[in-house]
PDB file of C-alpha atoms in Angstrom:
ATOM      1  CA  UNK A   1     131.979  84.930 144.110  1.00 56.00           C
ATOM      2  CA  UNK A   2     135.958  84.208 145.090  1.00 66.00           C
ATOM      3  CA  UNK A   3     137.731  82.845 141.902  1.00 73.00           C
ATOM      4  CA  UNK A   4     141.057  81.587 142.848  1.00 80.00           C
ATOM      5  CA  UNK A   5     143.821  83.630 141.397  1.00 87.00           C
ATOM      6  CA  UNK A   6     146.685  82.401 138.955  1.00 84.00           C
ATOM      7  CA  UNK A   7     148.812  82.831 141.700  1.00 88.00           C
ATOM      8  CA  UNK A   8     146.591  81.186 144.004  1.00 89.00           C
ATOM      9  CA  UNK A   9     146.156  78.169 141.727  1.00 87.00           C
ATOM     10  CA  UNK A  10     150.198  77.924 141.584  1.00 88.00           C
ATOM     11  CA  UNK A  11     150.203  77.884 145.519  1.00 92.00           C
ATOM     12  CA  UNK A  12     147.646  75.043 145.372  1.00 92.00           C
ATOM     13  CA  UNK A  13     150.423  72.892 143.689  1.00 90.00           C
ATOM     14  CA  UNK A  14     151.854  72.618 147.270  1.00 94.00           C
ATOM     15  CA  UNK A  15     148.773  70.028 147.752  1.00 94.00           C
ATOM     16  CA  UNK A  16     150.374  68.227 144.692  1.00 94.00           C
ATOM     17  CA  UNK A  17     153.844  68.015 146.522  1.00 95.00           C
ATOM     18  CA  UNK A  18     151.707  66.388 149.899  1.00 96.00           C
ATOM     19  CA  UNK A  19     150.280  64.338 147.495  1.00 96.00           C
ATOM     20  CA  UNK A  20     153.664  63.481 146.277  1.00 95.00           C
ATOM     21  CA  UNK A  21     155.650  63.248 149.541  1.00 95.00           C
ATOM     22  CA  UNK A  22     153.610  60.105 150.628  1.00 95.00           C
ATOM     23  CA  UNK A  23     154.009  58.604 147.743  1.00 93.00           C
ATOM     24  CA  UNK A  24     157.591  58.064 147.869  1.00 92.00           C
ATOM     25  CA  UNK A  25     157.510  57.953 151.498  1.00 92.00           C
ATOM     26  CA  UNK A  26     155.235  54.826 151.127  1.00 92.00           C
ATOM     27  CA  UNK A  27     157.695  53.418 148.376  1.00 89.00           C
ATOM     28  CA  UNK A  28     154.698  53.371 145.772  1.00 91.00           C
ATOM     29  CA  UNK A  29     156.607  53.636 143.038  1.00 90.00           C
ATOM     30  CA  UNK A  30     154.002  55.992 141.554  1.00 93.00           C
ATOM     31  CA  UNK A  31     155.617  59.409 141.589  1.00 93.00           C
ATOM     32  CA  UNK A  32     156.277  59.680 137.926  1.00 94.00           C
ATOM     33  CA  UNK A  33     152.696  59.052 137.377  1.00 94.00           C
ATOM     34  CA  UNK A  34     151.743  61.381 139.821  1.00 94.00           C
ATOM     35  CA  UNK A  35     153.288  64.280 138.118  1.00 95.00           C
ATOM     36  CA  UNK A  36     152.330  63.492 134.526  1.00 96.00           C
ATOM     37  CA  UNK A  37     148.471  63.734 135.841  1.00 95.00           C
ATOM     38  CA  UNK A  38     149.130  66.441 137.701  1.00 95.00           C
ATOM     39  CA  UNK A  39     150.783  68.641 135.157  1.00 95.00           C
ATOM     40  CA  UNK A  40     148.164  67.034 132.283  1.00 95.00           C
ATOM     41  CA  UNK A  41     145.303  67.843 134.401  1.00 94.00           C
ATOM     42  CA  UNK A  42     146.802  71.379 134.424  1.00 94.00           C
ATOM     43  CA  UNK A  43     147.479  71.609 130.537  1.00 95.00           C
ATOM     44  CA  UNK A  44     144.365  69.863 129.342  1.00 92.00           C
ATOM     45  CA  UNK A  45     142.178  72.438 131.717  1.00 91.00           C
ATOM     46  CA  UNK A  46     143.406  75.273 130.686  1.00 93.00           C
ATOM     47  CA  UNK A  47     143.458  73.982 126.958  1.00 93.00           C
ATOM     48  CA  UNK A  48     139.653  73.363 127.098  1.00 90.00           C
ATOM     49  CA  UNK A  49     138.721  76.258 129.139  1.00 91.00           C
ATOM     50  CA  UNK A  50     139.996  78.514 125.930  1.00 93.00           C
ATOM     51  CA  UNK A  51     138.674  76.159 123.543  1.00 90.00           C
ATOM     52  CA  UNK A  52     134.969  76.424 125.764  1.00 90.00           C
ATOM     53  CA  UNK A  53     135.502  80.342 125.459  1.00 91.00           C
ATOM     54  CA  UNK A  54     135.573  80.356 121.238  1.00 92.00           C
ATOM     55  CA  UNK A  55     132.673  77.985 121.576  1.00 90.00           C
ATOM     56  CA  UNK A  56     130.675  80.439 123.635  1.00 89.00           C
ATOM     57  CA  UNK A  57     131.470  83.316 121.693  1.00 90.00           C
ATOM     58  CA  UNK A  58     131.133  82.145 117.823  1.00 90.00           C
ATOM     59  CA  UNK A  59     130.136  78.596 117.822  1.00 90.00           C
ATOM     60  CA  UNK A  60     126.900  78.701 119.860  1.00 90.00           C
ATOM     61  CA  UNK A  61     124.235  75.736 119.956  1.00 91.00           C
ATOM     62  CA  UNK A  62     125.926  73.709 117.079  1.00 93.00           C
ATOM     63  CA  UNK A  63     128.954  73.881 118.393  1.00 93.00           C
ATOM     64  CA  UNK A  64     127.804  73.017 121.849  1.00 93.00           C
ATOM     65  CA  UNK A  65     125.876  69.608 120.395  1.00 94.00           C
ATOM     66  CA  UNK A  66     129.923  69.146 118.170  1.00 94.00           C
ATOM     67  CA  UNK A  67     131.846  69.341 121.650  1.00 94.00           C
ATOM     68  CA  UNK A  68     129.776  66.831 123.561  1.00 94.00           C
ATOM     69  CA  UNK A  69     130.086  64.736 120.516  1.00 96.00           C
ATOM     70  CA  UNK A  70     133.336  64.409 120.723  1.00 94.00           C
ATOM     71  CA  UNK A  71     132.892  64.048 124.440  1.00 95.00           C
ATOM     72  CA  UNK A  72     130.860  60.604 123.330  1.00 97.00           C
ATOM     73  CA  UNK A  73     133.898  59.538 121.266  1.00 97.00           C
ATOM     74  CA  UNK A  74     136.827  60.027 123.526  1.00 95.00           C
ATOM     75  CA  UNK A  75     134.655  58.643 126.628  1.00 96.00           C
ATOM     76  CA  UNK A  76     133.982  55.243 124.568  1.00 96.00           C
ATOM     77  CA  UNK A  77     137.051  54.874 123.678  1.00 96.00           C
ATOM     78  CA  UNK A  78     138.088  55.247 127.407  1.00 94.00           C
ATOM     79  CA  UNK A  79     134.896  52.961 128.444  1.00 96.00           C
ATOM     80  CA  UNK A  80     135.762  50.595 125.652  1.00 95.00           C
ATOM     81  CA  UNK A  81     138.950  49.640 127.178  1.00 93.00           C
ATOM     82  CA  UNK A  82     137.481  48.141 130.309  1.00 91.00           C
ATOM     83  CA  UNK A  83     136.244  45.149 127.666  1.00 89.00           C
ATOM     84  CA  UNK A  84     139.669  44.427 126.221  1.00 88.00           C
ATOM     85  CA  UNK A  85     138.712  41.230 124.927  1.00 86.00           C
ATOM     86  CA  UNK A  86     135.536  41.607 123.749  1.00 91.00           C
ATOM     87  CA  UNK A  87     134.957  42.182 119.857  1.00 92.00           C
ATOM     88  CA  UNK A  88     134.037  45.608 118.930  1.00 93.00           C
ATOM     89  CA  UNK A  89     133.871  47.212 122.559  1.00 95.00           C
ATOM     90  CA  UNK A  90     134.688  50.441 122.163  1.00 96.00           C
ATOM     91  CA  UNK A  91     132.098  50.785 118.841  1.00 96.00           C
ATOM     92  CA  UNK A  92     129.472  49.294 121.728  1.00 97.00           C
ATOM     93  CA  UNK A  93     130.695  51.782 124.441  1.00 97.00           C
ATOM     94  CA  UNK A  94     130.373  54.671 121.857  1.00 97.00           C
ATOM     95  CA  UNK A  95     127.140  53.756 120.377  1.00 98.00           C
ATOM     96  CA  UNK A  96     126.006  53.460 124.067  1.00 97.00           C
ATOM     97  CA  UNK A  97     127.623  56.747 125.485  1.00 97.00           C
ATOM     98  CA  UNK A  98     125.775  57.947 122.201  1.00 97.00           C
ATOM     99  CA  UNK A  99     122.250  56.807 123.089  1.00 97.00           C
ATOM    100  CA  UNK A 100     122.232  57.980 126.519  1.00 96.00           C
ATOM    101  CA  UNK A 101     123.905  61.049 126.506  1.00 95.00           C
ATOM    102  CA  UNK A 102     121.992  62.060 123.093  1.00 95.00           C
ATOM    103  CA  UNK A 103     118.593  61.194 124.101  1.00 95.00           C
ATOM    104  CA  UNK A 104     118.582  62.668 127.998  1.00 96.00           C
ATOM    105  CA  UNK A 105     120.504  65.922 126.526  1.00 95.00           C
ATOM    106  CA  UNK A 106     118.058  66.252 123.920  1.00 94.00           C
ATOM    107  CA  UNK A 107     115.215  65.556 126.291  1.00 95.00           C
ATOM    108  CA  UNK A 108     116.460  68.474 129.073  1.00 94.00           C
ATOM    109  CA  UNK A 109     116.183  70.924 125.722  1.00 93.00           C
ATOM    110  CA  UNK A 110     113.250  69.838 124.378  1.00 93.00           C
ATOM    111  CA  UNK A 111     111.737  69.852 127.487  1.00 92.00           C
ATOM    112  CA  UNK A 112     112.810  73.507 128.539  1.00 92.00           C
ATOM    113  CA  UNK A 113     114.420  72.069 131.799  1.00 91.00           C
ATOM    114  CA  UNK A 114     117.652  73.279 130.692  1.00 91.00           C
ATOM    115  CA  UNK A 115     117.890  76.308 127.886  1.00 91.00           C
ATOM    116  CA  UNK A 116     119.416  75.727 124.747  1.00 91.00           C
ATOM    117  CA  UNK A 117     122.387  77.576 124.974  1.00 92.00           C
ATOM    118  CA  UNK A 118     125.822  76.608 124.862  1.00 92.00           C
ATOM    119  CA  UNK A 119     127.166  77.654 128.344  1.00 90.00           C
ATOM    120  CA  UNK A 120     124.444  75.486 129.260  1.00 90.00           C
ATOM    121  CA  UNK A 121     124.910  72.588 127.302  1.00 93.00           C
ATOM    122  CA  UNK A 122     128.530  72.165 127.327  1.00 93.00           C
ATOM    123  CA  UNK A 123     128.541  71.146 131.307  1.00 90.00           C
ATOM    124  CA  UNK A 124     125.282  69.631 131.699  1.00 92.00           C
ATOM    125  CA  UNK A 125     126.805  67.104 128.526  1.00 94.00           C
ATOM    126  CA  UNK A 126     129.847  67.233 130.365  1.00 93.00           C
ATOM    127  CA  UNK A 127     128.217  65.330 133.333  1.00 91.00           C
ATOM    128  CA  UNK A 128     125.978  63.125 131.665  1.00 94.00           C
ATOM    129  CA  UNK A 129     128.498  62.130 129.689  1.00 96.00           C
ATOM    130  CA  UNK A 130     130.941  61.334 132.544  1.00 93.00           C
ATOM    131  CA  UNK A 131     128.415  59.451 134.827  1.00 92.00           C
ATOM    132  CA  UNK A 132     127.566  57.210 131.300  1.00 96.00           C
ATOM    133  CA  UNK A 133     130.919  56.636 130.489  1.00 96.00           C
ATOM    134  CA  UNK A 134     131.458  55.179 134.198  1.00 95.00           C
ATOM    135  CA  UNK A 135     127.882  53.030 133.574  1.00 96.00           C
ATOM    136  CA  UNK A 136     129.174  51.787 130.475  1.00 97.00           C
ATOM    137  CA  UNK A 137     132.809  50.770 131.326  1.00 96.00           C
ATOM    138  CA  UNK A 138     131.350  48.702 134.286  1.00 96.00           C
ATOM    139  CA  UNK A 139     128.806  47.238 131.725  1.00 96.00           C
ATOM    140  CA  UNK A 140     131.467  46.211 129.573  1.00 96.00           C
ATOM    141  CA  UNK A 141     134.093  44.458 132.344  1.00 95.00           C
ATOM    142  CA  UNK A 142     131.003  42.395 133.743  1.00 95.00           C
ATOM    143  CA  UNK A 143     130.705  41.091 130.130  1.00 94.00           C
ATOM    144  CA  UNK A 144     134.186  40.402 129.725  1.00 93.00           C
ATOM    145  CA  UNK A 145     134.320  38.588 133.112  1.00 93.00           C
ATOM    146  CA  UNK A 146     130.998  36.924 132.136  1.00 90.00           C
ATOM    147  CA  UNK A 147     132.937  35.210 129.025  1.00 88.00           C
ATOM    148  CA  UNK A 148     136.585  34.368 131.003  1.00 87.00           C
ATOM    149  CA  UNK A 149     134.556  32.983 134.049  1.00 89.00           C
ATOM    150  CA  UNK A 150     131.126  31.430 132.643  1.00 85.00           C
ATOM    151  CA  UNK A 151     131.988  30.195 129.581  1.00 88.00           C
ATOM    152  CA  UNK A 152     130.859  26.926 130.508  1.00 90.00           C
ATOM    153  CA  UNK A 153     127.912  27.918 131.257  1.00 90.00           C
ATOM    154  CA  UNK A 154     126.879  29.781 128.580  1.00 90.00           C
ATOM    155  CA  UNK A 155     127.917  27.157 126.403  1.00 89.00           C
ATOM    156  CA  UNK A 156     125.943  24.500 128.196  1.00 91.00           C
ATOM    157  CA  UNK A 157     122.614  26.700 127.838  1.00 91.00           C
ATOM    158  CA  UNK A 158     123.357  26.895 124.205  1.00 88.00           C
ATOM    159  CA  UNK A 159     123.874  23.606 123.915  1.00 89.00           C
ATOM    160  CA  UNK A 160     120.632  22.707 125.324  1.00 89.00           C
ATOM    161  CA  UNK A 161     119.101  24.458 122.780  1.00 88.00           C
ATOM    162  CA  UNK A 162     118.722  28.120 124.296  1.00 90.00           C
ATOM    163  CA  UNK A 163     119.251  31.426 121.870  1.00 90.00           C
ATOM    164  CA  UNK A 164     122.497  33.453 122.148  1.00 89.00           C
ATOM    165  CA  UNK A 165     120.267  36.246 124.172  1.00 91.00           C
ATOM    166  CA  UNK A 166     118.929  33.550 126.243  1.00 92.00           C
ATOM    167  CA  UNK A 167     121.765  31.734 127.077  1.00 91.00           C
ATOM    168  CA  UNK A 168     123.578  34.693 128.296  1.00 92.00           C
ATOM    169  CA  UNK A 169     120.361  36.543 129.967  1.00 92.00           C
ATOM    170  CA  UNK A 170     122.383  35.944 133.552  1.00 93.00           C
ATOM    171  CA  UNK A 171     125.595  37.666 132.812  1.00 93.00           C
ATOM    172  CA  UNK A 172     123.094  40.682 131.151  1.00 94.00           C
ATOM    173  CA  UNK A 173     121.594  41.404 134.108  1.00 95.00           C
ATOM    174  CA  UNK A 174     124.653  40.794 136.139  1.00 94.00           C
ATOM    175  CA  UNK A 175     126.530  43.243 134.105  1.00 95.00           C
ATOM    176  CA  UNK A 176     123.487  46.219 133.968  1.00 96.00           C
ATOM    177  CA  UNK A 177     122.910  45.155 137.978  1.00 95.00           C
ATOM    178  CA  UNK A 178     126.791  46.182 138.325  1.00 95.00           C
ATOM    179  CA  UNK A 179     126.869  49.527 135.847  1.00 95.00           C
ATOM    180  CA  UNK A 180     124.043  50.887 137.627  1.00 95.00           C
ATOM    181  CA  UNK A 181     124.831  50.156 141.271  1.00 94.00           C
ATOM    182  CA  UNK A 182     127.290  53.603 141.928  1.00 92.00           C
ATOM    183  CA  UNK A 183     124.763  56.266 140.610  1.00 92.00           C
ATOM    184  CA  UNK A 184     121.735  54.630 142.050  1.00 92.00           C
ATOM    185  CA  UNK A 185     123.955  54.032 145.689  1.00 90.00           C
ATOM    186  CA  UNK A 186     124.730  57.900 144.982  1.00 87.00           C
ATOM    187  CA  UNK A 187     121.317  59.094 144.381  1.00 87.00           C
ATOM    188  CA  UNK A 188     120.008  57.575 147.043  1.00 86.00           C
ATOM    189  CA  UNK A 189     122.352  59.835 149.894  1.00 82.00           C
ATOM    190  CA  UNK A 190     122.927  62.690 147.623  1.00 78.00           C
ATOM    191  CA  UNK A 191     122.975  65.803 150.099  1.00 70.00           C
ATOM    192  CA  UNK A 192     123.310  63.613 152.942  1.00 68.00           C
ATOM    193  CA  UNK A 193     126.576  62.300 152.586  1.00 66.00           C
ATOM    194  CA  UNK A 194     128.123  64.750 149.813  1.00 62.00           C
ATOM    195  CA  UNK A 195     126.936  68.351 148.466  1.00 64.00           C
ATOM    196  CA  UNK A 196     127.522  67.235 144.945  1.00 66.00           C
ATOM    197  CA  UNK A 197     129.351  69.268 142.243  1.00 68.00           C
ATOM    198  CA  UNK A 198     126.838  71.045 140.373  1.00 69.00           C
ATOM    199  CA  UNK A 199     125.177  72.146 143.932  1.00 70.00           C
ATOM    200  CA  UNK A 200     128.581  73.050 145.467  1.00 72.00           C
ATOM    201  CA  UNK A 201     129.576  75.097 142.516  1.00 73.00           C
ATOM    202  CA  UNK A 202     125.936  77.537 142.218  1.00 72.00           C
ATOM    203  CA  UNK A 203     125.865  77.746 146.330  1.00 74.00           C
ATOM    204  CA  UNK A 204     130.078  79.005 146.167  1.00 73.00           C
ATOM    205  CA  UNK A 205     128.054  81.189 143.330  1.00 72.00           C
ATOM    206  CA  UNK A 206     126.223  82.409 145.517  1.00 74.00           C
ATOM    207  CA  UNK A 207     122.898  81.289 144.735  1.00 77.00           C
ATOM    208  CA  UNK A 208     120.402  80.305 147.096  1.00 82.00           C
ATOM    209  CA  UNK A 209     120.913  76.713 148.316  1.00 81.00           C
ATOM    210  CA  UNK A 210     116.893  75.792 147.697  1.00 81.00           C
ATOM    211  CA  UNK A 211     117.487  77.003 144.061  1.00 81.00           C
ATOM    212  CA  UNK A 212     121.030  74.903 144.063  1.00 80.00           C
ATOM    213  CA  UNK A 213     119.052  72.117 145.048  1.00 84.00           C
ATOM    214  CA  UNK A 214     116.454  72.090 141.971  1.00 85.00           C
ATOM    215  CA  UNK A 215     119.401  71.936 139.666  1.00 83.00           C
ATOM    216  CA  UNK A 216     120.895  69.321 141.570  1.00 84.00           C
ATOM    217  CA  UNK A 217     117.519  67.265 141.770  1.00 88.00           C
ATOM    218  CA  UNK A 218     117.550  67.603 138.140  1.00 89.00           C
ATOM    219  CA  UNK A 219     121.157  66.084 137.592  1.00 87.00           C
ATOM    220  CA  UNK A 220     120.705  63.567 139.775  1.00 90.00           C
ATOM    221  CA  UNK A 221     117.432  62.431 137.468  1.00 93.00           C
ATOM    222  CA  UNK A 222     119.246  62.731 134.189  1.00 94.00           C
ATOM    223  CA  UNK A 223     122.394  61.076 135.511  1.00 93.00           C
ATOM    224  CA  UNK A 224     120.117  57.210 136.539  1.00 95.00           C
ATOM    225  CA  UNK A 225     118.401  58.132 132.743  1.00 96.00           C
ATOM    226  CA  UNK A 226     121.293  58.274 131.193  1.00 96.00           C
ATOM    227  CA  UNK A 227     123.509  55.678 132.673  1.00 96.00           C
ATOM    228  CA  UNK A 228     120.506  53.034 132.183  1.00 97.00           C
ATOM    229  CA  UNK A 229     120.103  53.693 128.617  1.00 97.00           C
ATOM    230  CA  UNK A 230     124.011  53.857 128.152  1.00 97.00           C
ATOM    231  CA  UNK A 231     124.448  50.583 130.308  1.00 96.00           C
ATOM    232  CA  UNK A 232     121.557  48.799 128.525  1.00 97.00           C
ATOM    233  CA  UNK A 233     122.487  49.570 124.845  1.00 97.00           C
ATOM    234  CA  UNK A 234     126.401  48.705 126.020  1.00 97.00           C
ATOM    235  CA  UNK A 235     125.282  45.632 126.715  1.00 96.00           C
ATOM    236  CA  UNK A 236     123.042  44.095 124.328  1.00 96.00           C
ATOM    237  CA  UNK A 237     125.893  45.493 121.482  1.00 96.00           C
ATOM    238  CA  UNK A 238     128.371  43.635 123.397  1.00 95.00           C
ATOM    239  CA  UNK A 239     126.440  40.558 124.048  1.00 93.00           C
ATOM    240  CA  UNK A 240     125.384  40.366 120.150  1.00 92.00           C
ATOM    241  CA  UNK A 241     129.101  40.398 119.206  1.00 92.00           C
ATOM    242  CA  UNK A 242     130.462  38.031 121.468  1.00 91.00           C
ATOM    243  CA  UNK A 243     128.540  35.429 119.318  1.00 90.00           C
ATOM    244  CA  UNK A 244     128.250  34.860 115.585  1.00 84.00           C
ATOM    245  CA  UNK A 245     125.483  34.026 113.144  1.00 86.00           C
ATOM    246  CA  UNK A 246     124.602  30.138 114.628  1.00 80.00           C
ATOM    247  CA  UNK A 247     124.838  31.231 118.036  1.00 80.00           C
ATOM    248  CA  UNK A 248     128.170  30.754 118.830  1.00 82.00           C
ATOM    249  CA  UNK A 249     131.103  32.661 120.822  1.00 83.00           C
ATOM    250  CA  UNK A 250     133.316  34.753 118.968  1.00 78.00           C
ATOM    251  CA  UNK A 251     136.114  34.597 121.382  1.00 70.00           C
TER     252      UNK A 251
END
């Protein structure tokens, strides 16, 4: 397999100055911002690429399950922003992130469809975590839209006598319809459209593309698990603090 060289991956910033050159040809104002993610992306790579190395060689399975819990953290705190507004959203994106990621991780192990071993477990957390985090964001800006946009609504069902759950049912399944739209759109033209990442990177590998496709079948599966269960429990942790002992809304 053909790993890119240091000075290879230097040459590739000349995509970064492309990227750049339209940018302020197109007066977008967005150059500074351009650079900072480049150079980040850069710095935070290489940071967790050494950090992944010490993992592999002393931490093993433990720390494989500690990384991708602090994967869970920093991606609810990133999916908790999308519901500025609502109380306690980033404690419902992390308990969500936390309940999808944990159970379909622990499921591949337990299973035996992945092995327990941390140069395993480290990416295949990696992914489910980012496809979760994605479910869970969208989960939460549905229910933040839900209470700037419907709030008349909601409070007329609750004034005709419905529950808290009841009275907000619509918005629920607006919000879970909306989280789980992208991987379920993706699933259903994986291969066709796109080779996905996990398939792209064992076929450059060098393995054979029918084997690269089990994996792939396999990530696809655990990615709709996992942002369902993430989306869900999002959701109903949101919806039960937006509204307060009598049935009320918080905010």
């Amino acid at each position: 397999m053909h790993v890119p060289s240091w000075p290879g991956v230097i040459a590739s910033l000349a995509l970064v100055a492309v990227a750049l050159g339209i940018v302020a040809r197109a007066r977008l104002r967005i150059s500074r911002e351009l650079v900072i993610a480049a150079v980040r992306a850069g710095v935070q790579l290489v940071a967790v690429g050494a950090l992944l190395l010490a993992i592999f060689e002393y931490a093993g399975l433990p720390g494989a399950f500690a990384w991708a819990a602090v994967m869970v953290v920093i991606a609810g705190q990133v999916a908790g922003r999308r519901g500025s507004g609502v109380p306690r959203s980033r404690v419902a994106a992390t308990a969500g992130l936390a309940a999808g990621g944990g159970t379909t991780l622990l499921a591949l192990v337990l299973l035996g469809v992945i092995p327990a071993q941390a140069r395993v477990v480290v990416p295949v957390a990696g992914m489910i975590i980012g496809g979760s985090m994605q479910a869970a964001g969208l989960a939460l800006r549905r229910v933040r839209d839900a209470v700037t946009s419907g709030r008349a609504a909601i409070e007329a069902r609750l004034s005709l006598g419905l529950t808290a759950r009841e009275a907000f049912a619509p918005h629920t399944r607006d919000a879970l319809h909306t989280a789980l739209l992208p991987v379920v759109d993706s699933t259903k033209v994986v291969g066709l459209i796109t080779l996905p990442g996990a398939m792209t990177g064992l076929i450059l590998g060098g393995v054979d593309p029918l084997t690269a496709i089990r994996y792939q079948i396999v990530v696809m599966y655990m990615l709709l698990a996992a942002a369902a269960v993430s989306a869900y429990v999002t959701t109903r942790l949101a919806e039960a603090a937006l509204f307060d002992e009598a049935h009320r809304l918080r905010c």
